[in-house]
Coordinates of C-alpha atoms and ligand atoms in Angstrom, one line a residue:
X1 CA -4.5 -4.2 10.9
X2 CA -3.5 -6.7 8.3
X3 CA -5.7 -8.1 5.7
X4 CA -7.9 -11.1 7.0
X5 CA -7.1 -14.4 5.4
X6 CA -9.4 -16.0 3.0
X7 CA -9.0 -19.5 4.7
X8 CA -7.4 -20.6 8.0
X9 CA -6.8 -24.3 8.1
X10 CA -6.5 -26.0 11.5
X11 CA -4.4 -29.2 11.2
X12 CA -1.5 -30.0 8.9
X13 CA -2.2 -33.6 7.8
X14 CA -2.9 -34.9 4.3
X15 CA -6.4 -33.2 4.6
X16 CA -5.1 -29.9 5.8
X17 CA -2.0 -29.6 3.5
X18 CA -3.6 -30.6 0.4
X19 CA -6.3 -28.2 1.2
X20 CA -3.8 -25.4 1.7
X21 CA -1.9 -26.1 -1.5
X22 CA -5.1 -26.1 -3.5
X23 CA -6.5 -22.9 -1.9
X24 CA -3.0 -21.2 -2.6
X25 CA -3.0 -22.3 -6.2
X26 CA -6.5 -20.9 -6.6
X27 CA -5.3 -17.6 -5.4
X28 CA -6.7 -17.5 -1.9
X29 CA -4.9 -16.0 1.1
X30 CA -4.3 -19.0 3.2
X31 CA -2.9 -19.8 6.7
X32 CA -2.3 -23.4 8.1
X33 CA -2.0 -24.1 11.8
X34 CA -0.4 -27.2 13.2
X35 CA 0.5 -28.0 16.8
X36 CA 2.9 -30.9 16.2
X37 CA 5.9 -28.8 15.0
X38 CA 6.0 -30.8 11.9
X39 CA 3.6 -30.8 8.9
X40 CA 2.2 -34.0 7.5
X41 CA -0.1 -35.1 10.2
X42 CA -0.4 -38.6 11.4
X43 CA 0.2 -40.1 7.9
X44 CA 3.7 -38.7 7.5
X45 CA 4.9 -38.5 11.0
X46 CA 3.3 -41.7 12.6
X47 CA 1.3 -43.5 10.1
X48 CA 1.4 -44.4 6.5
X49 CA 5.0 -43.3 5.8
X50 CA 7.0 -44.9 8.7
X51 CA 4.9 -48.0 8.7
X52 CA 5.6 -48.6 4.9
X53 CA 9.2 -47.8 5.5
X54 CA 9.4 -50.7 8.2
X55 CA 7.2 -52.9 5.9
X56 CA 9.5 -52.6 3.1
X57 CA 12.7 -53.2 5.0
X58 CA 11.3 -56.1 7.1
X59 CA 9.9 -57.8 3.9
X60 CA 13.4 -57.6 2.3
X61 CA 14.9 -58.9 5.6
X62 CA 12.6 -61.9 5.6
X63 CA 13.1 -62.6 1.9
X64 CA 17.0 -62.6 2.4
X65 CA 16.4 -65.1 5.2
X66 CA 13.9 -67.3 3.6
X67 CA 13.7 -66.8 -0.2
X68 CA 17.1 -65.9 -1.5
X69 CA 18.7 -69.3 -1.3
X70 CA 15.9 -70.6 -3.4
X71 CA 16.6 -67.9 -6.1
X72 CA 20.2 -68.9 -6.1
X73 CA 21.5 -66.1 -4.1
X74 CA 23.6 -66.9 -1.3
X75 CA 24.3 -64.4 1.4
X76 CA 26.7 -64.3 4.3
X77 CA 25.4 -64.6 7.9
X78 CA 22.2 -62.4 7.8
X79 CA 22.2 -59.8 10.8
X80 CA 19.3 -57.3 11.7
X81 CA 20.7 -53.8 12.4
X82 CA 17.5 -52.5 14.1
X83 CA 18.8 -49.0 14.7
X84 CA 19.6 -48.5 11.0
X85 CA 16.2 -49.9 9.9
X86 CA 14.5 -47.4 12.1
X87 CA 17.0 -44.6 11.3
X88 CA 16.2 -45.2 7.5
X89 CA 12.4 -44.9 8.4
X90 CA 13.0 -41.5 10.3
X91 CA 15.0 -40.3 7.3
X92 CA 12.1 -40.9 4.9
X93 CA 9.6 -39.2 7.4
X94 CA 12.1 -36.1 7.8
X95 CA 12.5 -35.7 3.9
X96 CA 8.8 -35.8 3.2
X97 CA 7.7 -33.4 6.1
X98 CA 10.4 -30.9 4.8
X99 CA 9.0 -31.4 1.4
X100 CA 5.5 -30.3 2.5
X101 CA 7.0 -27.2 4.3
X102 CA 8.6 -26.2 1.0
X103 CA 5.2 -26.8 -0.7
X104 CA 3.6 -24.2 1.7
X105 CA 6.2 -21.6 0.8
X106 CA 6.0 -22.4 -2.9
X107 CA 2.1 -21.8 -2.8
X108 CA 2.3 -18.8 -0.5
X109 CA 0.6 -20.5 2.3
X110 CA 1.5 -18.8 5.9
X111 CA 2.5 -21.8 8.3
X112 CA 2.1 -21.3 11.8
X113 CA 3.3 -23.7 14.6
X114 CA 0.7 -23.9 17.4
X115 CA -2.6 -25.0 18.7
X116 CA -5.5 -23.6 16.8
X117 CA -8.8 -22.9 18.4
X118 CA -12.2 -21.3 16.8
X119 CA -12.6 -18.5 19.0
X120 CA -15.8 -17.4 17.3
X121 CA -17.1 -16.5 13.7
X122 CA -14.2 -15.8 11.5
X123 CA -11.7 -15.8 14.4
X124 CA -9.1 -18.5 15.0
X125 CA -6.7 -18.1 18.1
X126 CA -3.5 -19.7 17.7
X127 CA -1.4 -20.7 20.9
X128 CA 2.3 -20.5 20.0
X129 CA 5.4 -20.8 22.2
X130 CA 5.6 -17.0 22.1
X131 CA 1.9 -16.5 23.3
X132 CA -1.5 -16.2 21.6
X133 CA -2.5 -14.5 18.5
X134 CA -5.9 -14.1 16.7
X135 CA -6.3 -14.6 13.2
X136 CA -9.2 -13.1 11.1
X137 CA -10.4 -15.0 8.3
X138 CA -13.6 -15.5 5.9
X139 CA -13.4 -19.2 6.1
X140 CA -12.2 -21.9 8.5
X141 CA -11.4 -25.6 7.6
X142 CA -11.1 -28.0 10.4
X143 CA -8.7 -30.7 9.6
X144 CA -7.6 -32.0 13.1
X145 CA -7.6 -35.8 12.2
X146 CA -7.8 -38.7 14.6
X147 CA -6.3 -40.3 17.7
X148 CA -5.8 -43.8 19.0
X149 CA -9.1 -45.4 20.5
X150 CA -8.1 -46.3 24.1
X151 CA -9.2 -49.7 25.6
X152 CA -10.6 -49.4 29.2
X153 CA -8.4 -51.5 31.7
X154 CA -5.3 -51.1 29.3
X155 CA -2.8 -48.4 30.0
X156 CA -0.7 -47.4 27.1
X157 CA 2.9 -46.3 28.3
X158 CA 4.4 -46.5 24.5
X159 CA 7.1 -48.7 25.9
X160 CA 5.7 -52.0 26.6
X161 CA 1.9 -51.4 26.1
X162 CA 2.0 -49.4 22.9
X163 CA -0.2 -47.8 20.3
X164 CA 0.8 -47.9 16.6
X165 CA 3.2 -44.8 17.4
X166 CA 5.3 -46.8 19.9
X167 CA 5.1 -49.8 17.6
X168 CA 6.9 -47.8 15.0
X169 CA 10.0 -47.4 17.3
X170 CA 10.4 -50.4 19.5
X171 CA 14.0 -50.5 20.6
X172 CA 14.4 -54.2 20.4
X173 CA 12.3 -56.9 18.7
X174 CA 9.7 -58.4 21.1
X175 CA 10.1 -62.0 21.8
X176 CA 6.2 -62.3 22.2
X177 CA 3.8 -59.5 20.9
X178 CA 0.2 -59.5 21.5
X179 CA -1.9 -57.5 19.2
X180 CA -5.3 -56.4 20.4
X181 CA -7.3 -55.9 17.2
X182 CA -7.1 -57.7 13.8
X183 CA -7.5 -54.6 11.7
X184 CA -5.2 -52.9 9.4
X185 CA -2.7 -51.5 11.9
X186 CA -2.5 -55.1 13.8
X187 CA -1.6 -57.0 10.5
X188 CA 0.8 -54.5 9.1
X189 CA 2.8 -53.8 12.3
X190 CA 2.3 -57.4 13.4
X191 CA 3.8 -58.4 10.1
X192 CA 6.9 -56.0 10.6
X193 CA 7.7 -57.6 14.1
X194 CA 6.9 -61.1 13.2
X195 CA 9.3 -60.9 10.1
X196 CA 12.0 -59.5 12.4
X197 CA 11.6 -62.5 14.8
X198 CA 8.7 -61.7 17.3
X199 CA 6.1 -64.5 17.9
X200 CA 2.7 -62.7 17.2
X201 CA -0.6 -63.6 18.8
X202 CA -3.5 -61.5 17.7
X203 CA -6.7 -61.2 19.7
X204 CA -9.8 -59.9 17.9
X205 CA -13.2 -59.4 19.4
X206 CA -15.0 -60.3 16.2
X207 CA -15.2 -63.7 14.6
X208 CA -13.3 -62.6 11.6
X209 CA -10.3 -60.4 10.7
X210 CA -10.5 -57.0 8.9
X211 CA -14.1 -56.3 9.4
X212 CA -15.6 -54.4 6.6
X213 CA -13.5 -56.0 3.8
X214 CA -14.9 -58.6 1.5
X215 CA -15.4 -61.8 3.5
X216 CA -13.7 -64.2 1.0
X217 CA -10.7 -61.8 1.1
X218 CA -10.4 -61.6 4.8
X219 CA -10.8 -65.4 5.2
X220 CA -8.0 -66.0 2.9
X221 CA -5.9 -63.4 4.3
X222 CA -6.2 -65.0 7.7
X223 CA -5.1 -68.4 6.3
X224 CA -2.1 -66.9 4.8
X225 CA -1.0 -64.9 7.9
X226 CA -1.6 -68.0 10.1
X227 CA 0.7 -70.0 7.7
X228 CA 3.3 -67.1 8.1
X229 CA 3.2 -67.9 11.8
X230 CA 0.7 -65.4 13.4
X231 CA -1.6 -66.9 15.9
X232 CA -5.2 -65.8 15.9
X233 CA -7.8 -65.8 18.9
X234 CA -11.1 -64.6 17.2
X235 CA -14.3 -63.9 19.0
X236 CA -12.1 -63.2 22.1
X237 CA -11.7 -60.0 24.2
X238 CA -9.1 -58.6 26.3
X239 CA -10.2 -57.6 29.7
X240 CA -6.9 -56.3 31.0
X241 CA -3.3 -56.0 30.9
X242 CA -1.2 -56.4 34.1
X243 CA 2.2 -54.6 33.8
X244 CA 3.4 -54.9 37.4
X245 CA 5.8 -57.5 36.6
X246 CA 9.0 -55.8 35.2
X247 CA 9.6 -58.4 32.5
X248 CA 6.4 -60.0 31.6
X249 CA 3.0 -58.5 30.7
X250 CA -0.2 -60.6 31.6
X251 CA -2.9 -60.2 29.1
X252 CA -6.3 -61.3 30.3
X253 CA -8.6 -62.6 27.7
X254 CA -12.0 -64.4 27.6
X255 CA -14.4 -65.3 24.9
X256 CA -16.2 -62.2 23.6
X257 CA -19.8 -63.6 24.8
X258 CA -18.0 -64.1 28.1
X259 CA -16.6 -67.3 29.9
X260 CA -13.6 -68.6 31.3
X261 CA -10.7 -66.2 31.5
X262 CA -7.0 -67.1 30.4
X263 CA -3.7 -65.4 30.4
X264 CA -1.3 -64.8 27.6
X265 CA 2.2 -63.5 28.5
X266 CA 3.8 -61.0 26.4
X267 CA 6.9 -58.6 26.3
X268 CA 4.9 -56.1 24.3
X269 CA 1.3 -55.5 23.8
X270 CA 0.0 -53.3 20.8
X271 CA -3.4 -51.8 21.2
X272 CA -4.9 -51.2 17.8
X273 CA -8.8 -51.5 18.2
X274 CA -9.4 -48.4 15.8
X275 CA -9.1 -44.7 15.8
X276 CA -11.4 -41.9 16.8
X277 CA -12.0 -38.2 15.7
X278 CA -9.9 -35.7 17.5
X279 CA -11.5 -32.3 18.1
X280 CA -10.2 -31.6 21.6
X281 CA -10.1 -28.0 22.8
X282 CA -11.0 -26.9 19.2
X283 CA -13.9 -24.4 20.4
X284 CA -16.6 -26.0 18.3
X285 CA -19.1 -24.7 21.0
X286 CA -18.2 -21.1 20.1
X287 CA -19.7 -21.4 16.8
X288 CA -22.4 -24.0 17.7
X289 CA -20.9 -27.0 15.7
X290 CA -22.2 -30.4 16.6
X291 CA -20.3 -33.8 16.7
X292 CA -21.4 -37.4 16.7
X293 CA -19.1 -40.5 17.3
X294 CA -17.7 -39.9 13.7
X295 CA -16.5 -36.6 14.6
X296 CA -17.7 -33.1 13.2
X297 CA -20.9 -33.5 11.2
X298 CA -20.5 -32.4 7.6
X299 CA -23.8 -31.5 5.9
X300 CA -23.1 -31.1 2.3
X301 CA -19.8 -30.9 0.4
X302 CA -17.7 -30.5 3.8
X303 CA -19.7 -27.6 5.2
X304 CA -20.5 -27.8 9.0
X305 CA -23.7 -26.2 10.6
X306 CA -21.7 -23.1 11.2
X307 CA -21.6 -20.6 8.3
X308 CA -18.1 -20.8 6.5
X309 CA -16.8 -23.5 8.7
X310 CA -15.7 -26.6 6.8
X311 CA -14.5 -30.1 7.8
X312 CA -12.4 -32.7 6.1
X313 CA -10.4 -35.9 6.8
X314 CA -10.4 -38.3 9.7
X315 CA -12.1 -35.8 12.0
X316 CA -15.4 -36.2 10.0
X317 CA -17.5 -39.4 8.6
X318 CA -16.0 -41.6 6.0
X319 CA -12.8 -44.1 6.0
X320 CA -10.0 -42.8 8.0
X321 CA -7.6 -42.9 5.0
X322 CA -5.0 -40.3 3.8
X323 CA -6.2 -40.3 0.4
X324 CA -9.7 -39.7 1.4
X325 CA -8.5 -36.8 3.5
X326 CA -6.4 -35.5 0.6
X327 CA -9.2 -35.6 -1.9
X328 CA -11.6 -33.8 0.5
X329 CA -9.0 -31.1 1.2
X330 CA -8.6 -30.4 -2.5
X331 CA -12.4 -30.3 -3.2
X332 CA -13.1 -28.3 0.0
X333 CA -10.6 -25.6 -1.3
X334 CA -12.3 -25.5 -4.6
X335 CA -15.8 -25.2 -3.0
X336 CA -14.3 -22.3 -0.9
X337 CA -13.3 -20.7 -4.1
X338 CA -16.5 -21.0 -5.9
X339 CA -15.9 -23.9 -7.9
X340 CA -17.5 -27.5 -8.0
X341 CA -14.9 -29.7 -6.3
X342 CA -16.5 -33.1 -5.2
X343 CA -15.4 -36.5 -4.0
X344 CA -16.7 -39.9 -5.3
X345 CA -17.1 -41.9 -2.1
X346 CA -18.0 -45.0 -4.2
X347 CA -14.5 -45.0 -5.3
X348 CA -12.1 -44.9 -2.4
X349 CA -9.6 -47.8 -2.4
X350 CA -8.4 -49.6 0.7
X351 CA -5.0 -51.3 0.9
X352 CA -3.4 -53.4 3.6
X353 CA 0.4 -53.3 2.8
X354 CA 1.2 -56.8 4.1
X355 CA 2.8 -59.5 2.2
X356 CA 0.8 -60.5 0.2
X357 CA -0.9 -57.0 -0.1
X358 CA -4.7 -56.9 0.1
X359 CA -6.6 -54.2 -1.8
X360 CA -10.4 -53.4 -2.5
X361 CA -12.5 -50.7 -4.0
X362 CA -16.3 -50.6 -4.3
X363 CA -19.0 -52.9 -3.0
X364 CA -18.2 -56.2 -1.4
X365 CA -20.3 -59.3 -2.2
X366 CA -21.8 -58.9 1.3
X367 CA -22.9 -55.4 0.6
X368 CA -24.5 -56.3 -2.8
X369 CA -26.4 -59.2 -1.2
X370 CA -27.7 -57.0 1.4
X371 CA -28.9 -54.4 -1.0
X372 CA -30.5 -57.2 -3.2
X373 CA -28.4 -56.0 -6.3
X374 CA -27.9 -58.7 -8.9
X375 CA -24.2 -59.1 -9.6
X376 CA -21.8 -61.3 -12.0
X377 CA -18.4 -62.3 -10.3
X378 CA -15.2 -63.1 -12.2
X379 CA -12.2 -64.4 -10.2
X380 CA -8.7 -65.3 -11.2
X381 CA -6.1 -66.8 -9.0
X382 CA -2.4 -65.6 -9.2
X383 CA -1.4 -69.5 -9.4
X384 CA -2.4 -69.3 -13.1
X385 CA -0.5 -66.1 -13.7
X386 CA 2.8 -66.5 -15.4
X387 CA 4.5 -63.5 -13.8
X388 CA 3.2 -64.5 -10.4
X389 CA 4.7 -67.9 -11.1
X390 CA 8.2 -66.7 -12.1
X391 CA 8.3 -64.4 -9.1
X392 CA 7.2 -67.3 -6.8
X393 CA 4.4 -65.2 -5.6
X394 CA 1.4 -67.2 -6.3
X395 CA -0.8 -66.6 -3.3
X396 CA -4.1 -64.8 -3.8
X397 CA -6.5 -63.8 -6.5
X398 CA -8.3 -61.0 -8.1
X399 CA -12.2 -60.9 -7.9
X400 CA -14.2 -58.5 -9.9
X401 CA -18.0 -57.7 -9.3
X402 CA -20.1 -56.3 -11.9
X403 CA -23.8 -55.4 -12.6
X404 CA -25.7 -58.5 -13.8
X405 CA -27.7 -56.2 -16.2
X406 CA -25.3 -53.5 -17.3
X407 CA -21.9 -55.1 -16.6
X408 CA -20.8 -51.9 -14.9
X409 CA -18.1 -52.7 -12.3
X410 CA -19.4 -52.5 -8.9
X411 CA -16.2 -53.6 -6.9
X412 CA -13.1 -55.5 -6.9
X413 CA -11.2 -57.3 -4.2
X414 CA -7.5 -58.5 -4.4
X415 CA -5.1 -60.4 -2.4
X416 CA -1.6 -60.8 -3.8
X417 CA 1.9 -59.3 -4.5
X418 CA 1.6 -55.7 -5.8
X419 CA -2.3 -55.5 -5.7
X420 CA -1.8 -52.3 -3.6
X421 CA -0.7 -50.6 -6.9
X422 CA -3.0 -52.8 -9.2
X423 CA -6.2 -51.6 -7.7
X424 CA -5.6 -48.1 -9.1
X425 CA -6.7 -49.6 -12.7
X426 CA -10.0 -50.6 -11.0
X427 CA -10.4 -47.2 -9.5
X428 CA -9.9 -45.5 -12.8
X429 CA -12.4 -47.8 -14.7
X430 CA -15.0 -47.3 -12.0
X431 CA -14.5 -43.4 -12.1
X432 CA -15.3 -43.7 -16.0
X433 CA -18.3 -46.1 -14.9
X434 CA -16.4 -48.7 -17.1
X435 CA -18.0 -52.2 -17.7
X436 CA -16.0 -55.3 -16.9
X437 CA -16.1 -56.1 -20.5
X438 CA -14.1 -52.7 -21.1
X439 CA -11.2 -54.1 -18.9
X440 CA -11.5 -57.7 -20.5
X441 CA -11.0 -56.1 -23.9
X442 CA -8.1 -53.9 -22.9
X443 CA -4.7 -55.0 -23.9
X444 CA -2.4 -55.6 -20.9
X445 CA 1.2 -56.1 -21.0
X446 CA 2.6 -59.9 -20.6
X447 CA 4.0 -61.1 -18.6
X448 CA 2.5 -58.9 -15.7
X449 CA 0.3 -59.4 -12.7
X450 CA -2.1 -57.0 -14.2
X451 CA -3.1 -59.7 -16.5
X452 CA -4.9 -61.4 -13.6
X453 CA -7.1 -58.3 -13.5
X454 CA -8.0 -58.7 -17.3
X455 CA -8.6 -62.5 -16.7
X456 CA -10.9 -61.7 -13.8
X457 CA -12.8 -59.4 -16.0
X458 CA -12.9 -61.9 -18.7
X459 CA -14.3 -64.3 -15.9
X460 CA -17.3 -61.9 -15.4
X461 CA -17.8 -62.2 -19.2
X462 CA -17.6 -66.0 -19.1
X463 CA -14.6 -66.1 -21.5
X464 CA -12.1 -67.1 -18.7
X465 CA -8.9 -68.8 -20.0
X466 CA -8.5 -70.6 -16.8
X467 CA -8.3 -74.5 -17.1
Ligands
FAD1 P1 -4.1 -36.1 10.5 O1 -3.2 -36.8 9.5 O2 -4.4 -36.8 11.8 O3 -3.6 -34.7 10.6 C1 -4.2 -33.9 11.7 C2 -3.2 -32.8 12.2 O4 -3.8 -31.8 12.8 C3 -2.3 -33.5 13.1 O5 -1.0 -33.2 12.7 C4 -2.7 -32.7 14.5 O6 -1.3 -32.5 15.4 C5 -3.1 -31.4 14.0 N1 -4.1 -30.8 15.0 C6 -5.1 -31.5 15.7 N2 -5.7 -30.5 16.3 C7 -5.1 -29.4 16.2 C8 -5.2 -28.0 16.9 N3 -6.1 -27.8 17.6 N4 -4.4 -27.0 16.2 C9 -3.2 -27.3 15.4 N5 -3.2 -28.6 14.9 C10 -4.1 -29.6 15.3 N6 -4.1 -44.1 5.6 C11 -3.8 -44.6 4.2 O7 -4.5 -44.1 3.5 N7 -2.7 -45.4 4.0 C12 -1.9 -46.0 4.9 O8 -1.0 -46.8 4.7 C13 -2.1 -45.6 6.3 N8 -1.4 -46.1 7.2 C14 -1.4 -45.7 8.5 C15 -0.7 -46.4 9.5 C16 -0.9 -46.0 10.7 C17 0.1 -46.5 11.9 C18 -1.7 -45.1 11.1 C19 -1.9 -44.6 12.5 C20 -2.7 -44.5 10.3 C21 -2.5 -44.8 8.8 N9 -3.3 -44.4 7.9 C22 -3.1 -44.7 6.5 C23 -4.3 -43.3 8.1 C24 -3.9 -42.0 7.9 O9 -2.9 -41.6 8.6 C25 -5.1 -40.9 8.3 O10 -6.1 -41.3 7.6 C26 -4.7 -39.5 7.7 O11 -3.4 -39.1 8.4 C27 -5.8 -38.5 7.9 O12 -5.3 -37.2 7.6 P2 -6.0 -35.9 8.3 O13 -5.5 -34.8 7.5 O14 -7.5 -36.1 8.4 O15 -5.5 -36.0 9.8
NAI2 P1 -9.4 -51.0 12.5 O1 -10.7 -50.5 12.6 O2 -8.7 -51.4 11.1 O3 -9.3 -52.6 13.4 C1 -9.5 -52.7 14.7 C2 -10.0 -54.1 14.8 O4 -10.0 -54.2 16.4 C3 -11.1 -54.4 14.3 O5 -11.1 -55.7 13.8 C4 -12.1 -54.5 15.5 O6 -13.2 -55.5 15.4 C5 -11.1 -54.9 16.7 N1 -11.4 -54.5 18.0 C6 -12.4 -53.6 18.5 N2 -12.3 -53.5 19.7 C7 -11.8 -54.5 20.2 C8 -11.7 -55.0 21.4 N3 -12.0 -54.5 22.6 N4 -10.9 -56.3 21.6 C9 -10.3 -56.9 20.5 N5 -10.6 -56.5 19.2 C10 -11.3 -55.2 19.1 O7 -8.4 -50.1 13.4 P2 -6.8 -50.1 13.4 O8 -6.1 -51.2 13.0 O9 -6.6 -49.7 14.8 O10 -6.4 -48.9 12.5 C11 -7.1 -47.6 12.6 C12 -7.3 -47.1 11.3 O11 -6.2 -46.4 10.7 C13 -7.8 -47.9 10.2 O12 -9.3 -48.2 10.3 C14 -7.5 -47.2 9.0 O13 -8.5 -46.2 8.7 C15 -6.3 -46.5 9.5 N6 -5.0 -47.2 8.9 C16 -4.9 -47.4 7.4 C17 -4.0 -48.3 6.9 C18 -3.9 -48.4 5.5 O14 -4.7 -47.7 4.8 N7 -3.1 -49.4 4.9 C19 -2.9 -48.6 7.6 C20 -3.1 -48.5 9.2 C21 -4.2 -47.8 9.6

């Protein structure tokens, strides 16, 4: 009989593959089990990567149509080649998933294609095309991710009524696209198809978009997206989608509190009301692991209630983000190897990759008020930033929140071009428990958008340069 593994990881997404790489680097004998047939999970295959490939291409398409002439660039007749746009997206995905496979080999991780199930303590059964095999292991890591939350009364066929997966591969640009949910997926993929020519209508149950993000940021974002042409129905629920007509979908909506129903017509409906943890058929009952609505319960540092069974990523509590899953994967491998890996949950940034981008880290003003914490605020508009002016990208602002007594940075909230990259400066500052004065006194290159961060920090100190 062959030596047992030190770790078997079930699920090959950002949580699982980063856990495998780190465990391999630490000299552990590792296997990763993935049923999709490709590594990279939701993120690489049907999430972060394909969506960003389409966001990038569609942003350039819209710029060529609406902005190039103003910059003195004349193009010939602009034409959309959708098959090529989808192909370059698929090529980006292919290249990256193959890269992960290479990293498994490099770090001596065994990669098994199949569905994993916990058969008992220290046993993972893998169902492959060839049949079933059982792996013996000291530790098991659950990294099975999440799936689309369904909406009762709305059947997803991934052709006309789609989830994010279908919305990444539509064969033609819809004339009318209705989004159910004004969260991250709705705004990102809604932006893609709007830029390519669709009329986009967003139906959101709550009275605001992007719940959980800073209210001032969300309000500004909605104003900008509305100006770009998205139509919003807030405090409104979808009660059903009738797909019986071959050409037109009929979406029934009514006020969230109840009231008179109305019908919206659409070619395509995107259901994006959130994701839920995925642990189907995983055999959790065989080792007595409990779940709640946020998935597998992690007690302390990724440990579940079963000895030597760990959990990371979307299938447990915390934000459903690739970098959170990655960090948990790395720290979990370190814990298994007897080291002190940990994740700072106070410094997990969130970015919405629309144009302008939206980025946030730390506490929102609403959270600080609810906690009764006294804070100072500095805000700087891109309208007053020289690089934003030269780039004609003046929408948005940077807002920094700091403790009223100690000046420690508690959160930052930004909307504007490139803020998804810029937020990392604040993450690093917060990781070092910096004061806003530390940023205000740090030399930033001129002319750059990052000067808006410095100016916002100066605003916290009351030294703002703004007129
Ligand atoms: P997953 O990536 O879901 O991976 C889990 C893997 O486990 C899957 O491949 C699944 O096939 C496999 N699996 C499940 N059960 C079994 C089993 N029993 N046996 C074997 N294999 C199994 N996050 C960001 O941070 N930035 C973004 O820009 C971003 N964009 C997104 C865009 C979209 C459209 C979507 C849907 C999501 C996006 N996300 C983004 C979220 C991100 O994709 C997830 O947070 C991330 O993939 C979670 O990683 P994970 O490893 O926990 O799970
Ligand atoms: P979400 O949680 O971001 O937004 C869902 C929205 O739907 C919310 O505004 C919610 O109030 C609304 N809603 C819920 N039920 C509804 C109903 N019945 N009718 C109308 N509206 C309803 O979820 P989304 O957009 O589906 O994305 C899922 C997750 O994927 C995100 O939470 C995020 O974790 C991840 N993601 C991250 C991205 C990024 O980091 N850039 C990009 C895309 C996804």
